[in-house]
XYZ file of N, CA and C in Angstrom:
387
model
N 36.160 33.254 -105.343
C 35.813 34.215 -106.399
C 35.599 35.562 -105.741
N 36.261 36.564 -106.193
C 36.005 37.904 -105.677
C 35.328 38.722 -106.772
N 34.556 39.681 -106.353
C 33.838 40.523 -107.304
C 34.810 41.496 -107.958
N 34.546 41.860 -109.207
C 35.425 42.824 -109.870
C 35.395 44.184 -109.170
N 36.480 44.908 -109.252
C 36.532 46.251 -108.671
C 35.432 47.107 -109.281
N 34.764 47.871 -108.446
C 33.710 48.755 -108.920
C 32.392 48.064 -109.187
N 32.246 46.802 -108.767
C 31.012 46.047 -108.993
C 29.831 46.786 -108.358
N 28.757 46.971 -109.118
C 27.597 47.714 -108.604
C 26.311 46.893 -108.598
N 26.351 45.666 -109.109
C 25.156 44.831 -109.086
C 24.345 44.945 -110.367
N 23.151 44.374 -110.302
C 22.269 44.340 -111.468
C 21.597 45.693 -111.682
N 21.047 45.919 -112.884
C 20.292 47.156 -113.108
C 19.123 47.305 -112.122
N 18.475 46.187 -111.759
C 17.368 46.254 -110.809
C 17.851 46.710 -109.432
N 18.937 46.128 -108.947
C 19.445 46.536 -107.634
C 19.923 47.989 -107.661
N 20.469 48.426 -108.781
C 20.861 49.825 -108.914
C 19.628 50.733 -108.870
N 18.557 50.303 -109.524
C 17.297 51.055 -109.524
C 16.766 51.240 -108.098
N 16.941 50.220 -107.255
C 16.493 50.302 -105.864
C 17.483 51.047 -104.974
N 18.638 51.381 -105.513
C 19.646 52.094 -104.736
C 20.440 51.188 -103.811
N 20.502 49.905 -104.117
C 21.238 48.951 -103.283
C 22.731 49.105 -103.537
N 23.483 49.240 -102.445
C 24.935 49.360 -102.514
C 25.570 48.064 -102.043
N 26.578 47.606 -102.774
C 27.349 46.435 -102.361
C 28.507 46.928 -101.507
N 28.498 46.565 -100.225
C 29.564 46.995 -99.321
C 30.662 45.946 -99.196
N 30.274 44.662 -99.249
C 31.261 43.583 -99.161
C 30.661 42.309 -99.722
N 31.528 41.484 -100.285
C 31.129 40.162 -100.774
C 32.371 39.289 -100.793
N 32.353 38.270 -99.943
C 33.499 37.361 -99.901
C 33.102 36.049 -99.245
N 33.683 34.967 -99.763
C 33.508 33.636 -99.196
C 32.039 33.262 -98.980
N 31.189 33.563 -99.966
C 29.782 33.189 -99.885
C 28.967 34.014 -98.923
N 29.467 35.200 -98.565
C 28.711 36.127 -97.715
C 28.660 37.493 -98.391
N 27.649 38.273 -98.042
C 27.538 39.621 -98.597
C 27.045 40.595 -97.540
N 27.328 41.845 -97.781
C 26.827 42.952 -96.960
C 26.380 44.040 -97.925
N 25.081 44.304 -97.929
C 24.491 45.301 -98.813
C 23.762 46.352 -97.988
N 23.549 47.513 -98.584
C 22.830 48.603 -97.903
C 21.815 49.215 -98.871
N 20.660 49.603 -98.309
C 19.630 50.286 -99.092
C 19.083 51.436 -98.249
N 18.922 52.584 -98.884
C 18.407 53.775 -98.213
C 16.939 53.971 -98.574
N 16.155 54.347 -97.585
C 14.730 54.612 -97.807
C 14.601 55.880 -98.651
N 13.852 55.765 -99.749
C 13.539 56.907 -100.596
C 12.026 56.966 -100.749
N 11.471 58.093 -101.179
C 10.017 58.184 -101.341
C 9.441 57.091 -102.243
N 10.205 56.692 -103.274
C 9.719 55.676 -104.214
C 9.641 54.275 -103.603
N 10.329 54.056 -102.490
C 10.361 52.730 -101.866
C 9.386 52.611 -100.691
N 8.556 53.628 -100.484
C 7.610 53.609 -99.357
C 6.284 52.964 -99.746
N 5.634 52.338 -98.745
C 4.282 51.813 -98.957
C 3.267 52.906 -98.641
N 1.989 52.583 -98.684
C 0.944 53.590 -98.433
C 0.967 54.129 -97.009
N 1.579 53.388 -96.091
C 1.703 53.853 -94.703
C 2.944 54.711 -94.490
N 3.734 54.899 -95.537
C 4.930 55.722 -95.431
C 6.166 54.962 -94.970
N 6.041 53.652 -94.789
C 7.174 52.831 -94.345
C 7.873 52.212 -95.562
N 9.086 51.714 -95.343
C 9.801 51.002 -96.393
C 8.972 49.786 -96.797
N 8.677 49.660 -98.072
C 7.806 48.607 -98.595
C 8.419 47.229 -98.369
N 7.582 46.274 -97.965
C 8.043 44.909 -97.756
C 8.648 44.296 -99.005
N 8.130 44.666 -100.168
C 8.690 44.167 -101.423
C 10.111 44.660 -101.645
N 10.398 45.874 -101.224
C 11.759 46.404 -101.332
C 12.693 45.641 -100.398
N 12.191 45.325 -99.199
C 12.993 44.545 -98.249
C 13.248 43.138 -98.789
N 12.227 42.547 -99.408
C 12.393 41.228 -100.023
C 13.427 41.291 -101.139
N 13.340 42.327 -101.964
C 14.293 42.468 -103.060
C 15.716 42.624 -102.531
N 15.887 43.372 -101.448
C 17.206 43.543 -100.844
C 17.746 42.203 -100.365
N 16.941 41.440 -99.626
C 17.380 40.145 -99.107
C 17.698 39.179 -100.243
N 16.819 39.127 -101.254
C 17.023 38.227 -102.388
C 18.276 38.605 -103.158
N 18.503 39.887 -103.333
C 19.699 40.367 -104.020
C 20.951 39.972 -103.247
N 20.918 40.139 -101.931
C 22.078 39.789 -101.095
C 22.383 38.298 -101.167
N 21.328 37.471 -101.130
C 21.549 36.025 -101.196
C 22.018 35.607 -102.587
N 21.414 36.179 -103.629
C 21.843 35.873 -104.990
C 23.282 36.286 -105.235
N 23.671 37.421 -104.677
C 25.044 37.884 -104.827
C 26.017 36.974 -104.074
N 25.579 36.410 -102.952
C 26.423 35.454 -102.228
C 26.711 34.241 -103.114
N 25.694 33.790 -103.847
C 25.890 32.680 -104.788
C 26.830 33.088 -105.914
N 26.605 34.281 -106.479
C 27.442 34.769 -107.568
C 28.890 34.902 -107.106
N 29.077 35.390 -105.901
C 30.429 35.542 -105.358
C 31.094 34.171 -105.231
N 30.331 33.168 -104.833
C 30.883 31.825 -104.645
C 31.199 31.146 -105.973
N 30.293 31.243 -106.979
C 30.426 30.460 -108.201
C 30.805 31.269 -109.443
N 30.650 32.576 -109.398
C 30.958 33.401 -110.557
C 29.968 33.183 -111.683
N 30.364 33.525 -112.883
C 29.494 33.412 -114.043
C 29.395 31.984 -114.569
N 30.207 31.078 -114.036
C 30.204 29.694 -114.509
C 28.921 28.963 -114.137
N 28.249 29.435 -113.131
C 27.048 28.756 -112.658
C 26.031 29.779 -112.165
N 24.810 29.692 -112.672
C 23.744 30.582 -112.216
C 22.992 29.932 -111.067
N 22.501 30.754 -110.182
C 21.656 30.290 -109.079
C 20.388 31.138 -109.087
N 19.251 30.482 -108.894
C 17.977 31.195 -108.888
C 17.184 30.825 -107.639
N 16.380 31.755 -107.180
C 15.551 31.540 -106.005
C 14.452 30.537 -106.322
N 14.329 29.508 -105.475
C 13.258 28.516 -105.605
C 12.137 28.850 -104.623
N 12.530 29.182 -103.407
C 11.557 29.597 -102.393
C 12.259 30.499 -101.397
N 11.448 31.342 -100.750
C 12.004 32.280 -99.784
C 10.956 32.600 -98.730
N 11.347 32.512 -97.477
C 10.458 32.835 -96.358
C 11.034 34.041 -95.628
N 10.196 35.036 -95.421
C 10.612 36.232 -94.695
C 9.762 36.397 -93.459
N 10.402 36.797 -92.389
C 9.692 37.247 -91.194
C 9.984 38.737 -91.063
N 8.925 39.540 -91.155
C 9.057 40.979 -90.974
C 8.920 41.260 -89.485
N 9.966 41.773 -88.877
C 10.023 41.964 -87.427
C 9.575 43.366 -87.019
N 10.093 44.376 -87.703
C 9.740 45.764 -87.361
C 9.762 46.629 -88.610
N 8.965 47.697 -88.611
C 8.935 48.586 -89.773
C 10.145 49.518 -89.810
N 10.384 50.040 -90.992
C 11.465 51.003 -91.195
C 10.843 52.272 -91.757
N 11.032 53.393 -91.050
C 10.436 54.664 -91.468
C 11.391 55.508 -92.301
N 12.674 55.490 -91.978
C 13.626 56.335 -92.690
C 15.034 55.798 -92.507
N 15.982 56.486 -93.090
C 17.379 56.073 -92.974
C 17.733 54.974 -93.955
N 18.617 54.104 -93.529
C 19.043 52.998 -94.380
C 19.025 51.701 -93.591
N 19.042 50.607 -94.319
C 19.085 49.276 -93.711
C 20.270 48.525 -94.305
N 20.861 47.643 -93.507
C 21.955 46.799 -93.951
C 21.477 45.362 -94.014
N 21.910 44.648 -95.017
C 21.544 43.245 -95.174
C 22.812 42.409 -95.249
N 22.874 41.392 -94.405
C 23.969 40.428 -94.404
C 23.390 39.088 -94.823
N 23.992 38.468 -95.832
C 23.523 37.169 -96.307
C 24.689 36.195 -96.333
N 24.338 34.899 -96.197
C 25.383 33.885 -96.275
C 24.800 32.560 -96.745
N 25.663 31.780 -97.350
C 25.298 30.431 -97.765
C 25.427 29.521 -96.552
N 24.340 28.835 -96.194
C 24.364 27.896 -95.081
C 24.736 26.488 -95.528
N 24.267 26.119 -96.732
C 24.521 24.777 -97.254
C 24.612 24.868 -98.770
N 25.600 24.211 -99.336
C 25.774 24.193 -100.777
C 25.791 22.742 -101.241
N 24.655 22.287 -101.775
C 24.553 20.925 -102.284
C 24.799 20.876 -103.779
N 24.604 19.686 -104.363
C 24.841 19.518 -105.802
C 23.814 20.257 -106.639
N 22.560 20.316 -106.158
C 21.497 20.936 -106.943
C 20.878 22.167 -106.292
N 20.976 22.250 -104.986
C 20.361 23.381 -104.286
C 21.301 23.961 -103.240
N 20.980 25.191 -102.849
C 21.695 25.865 -101.766
C 20.656 26.378 -100.780
N 21.033 26.468 -99.535
C 20.200 27.090 -98.509
C 20.959 28.320 -98.025
N 20.248 29.449 -98.016
C 20.863 30.711 -97.615
C 20.009 31.410 -96.574
N 20.639 32.309 -95.835
C 19.894 33.159 -94.911
C 20.350 34.590 -95.093
N 19.446 35.499 -94.764
C 19.767 36.924 -94.791
C 19.081 37.590 -93.618
N 19.751 38.584 -93.072
C 19.167 39.413 -92.022
C 19.282 40.867 -92.433
N 18.179 41.576 -92.326
C 18.164 43.009 -92.571
C 18.118 43.691 -91.209
N 19.040 44.611 -90.995
C 19.179 45.281 -89.706
C 19.116 46.793 -89.885
N 18.644 47.470 -88.830
C 18.732 48.920 -88.782
C 19.071 49.309 -87.348
N 20.140 50.065 -87.184
C 20.590 50.526 -85.868
C 20.745 49.359 -84.898
N 21.279 48.240 -85.383
C 21.521 47.083 -84.532
C 20.288 46.261 -84.196
N 19.139 46.592 -84.793
C 17.897 45.862 -84.523
C 17.462 45.094 -85.766
N 16.984 43.871 -85.539
C 16.538 43.019 -86.629
C 15.243 43.549 -87.234
N 15.235 43.708 -88.549
C 14.070 44.175 -89.297
C 13.410 43.002 -90.029
N 14.217 42.189 -90.697
C 13.726 41.045 -91.467
C 14.691 39.880 -91.296
N 14.129 38.691 -91.122
C 14.913 37.444 -91.106
C 14.428 36.600 -92.275
N 15.354 36.100 -93.073
C 15.025 35.396 -94.306
C 15.743 34.060 -94.375
N 15.036 33.048 -94.880
C 15.617 31.746 -95.175
C 15.154 31.362 -96.573
N 16.083 30.933 -97.427
C 15.723 30.661 -98.823
C 16.438 29.439 -99.360
N 15.852 28.871 -100.386
C 16.455 27.798 -101.168
C 16.695 28.329 -102.575
N 17.892 28.110 -103.073
C 18.247 28.489 -104.430
C 18.580 27.221 -105.197
N 18.280 27.201 -106.498
C 18.663 26.099 -107.368
C 19.955 26.465 -108.086
N 20.814 25.476 -108.244
C 22.059 25.662 -109.002
C 21.792 25.263 -110.446
N 22.052 26.180 -111.372
C 21.862 25.916 -112.795
C 23.223 25.943 -113.473
N 23.564 24.893 -114.144
C 24.837 24.875 -114.869
C 24.559 25.008 -116.353
N 25.518 25.620 -117.033
C 25.391 25.881 -118.459
C 25.346 24.638 -119.238
């Protein structure tokens, strides 16, 4: 399943400024730029924004694999925050590690300038119509 030309993601991901750079074969590459609205009280990129980026990338990997015929939702997600992000943009690469009958296991890595920012492992449930 390939994404339609000009695909921009959900209204929420658009609100966060997430760009879809690539999506194919159950993998995705997304980018998000630090803006004043995405900063925490310390002036760094908010952990919730990083979580949303990773979750969006993993969800899009599922959507790319199954299309609209099957929905996938996050059941659980573990993040390790490795280093803070002060400015610029971050890239997130996600992929499906295992696709079972009822659940999927995915991972995502958020990187900046070749350095790991966040490592994520998640379980998604497969929902059929």
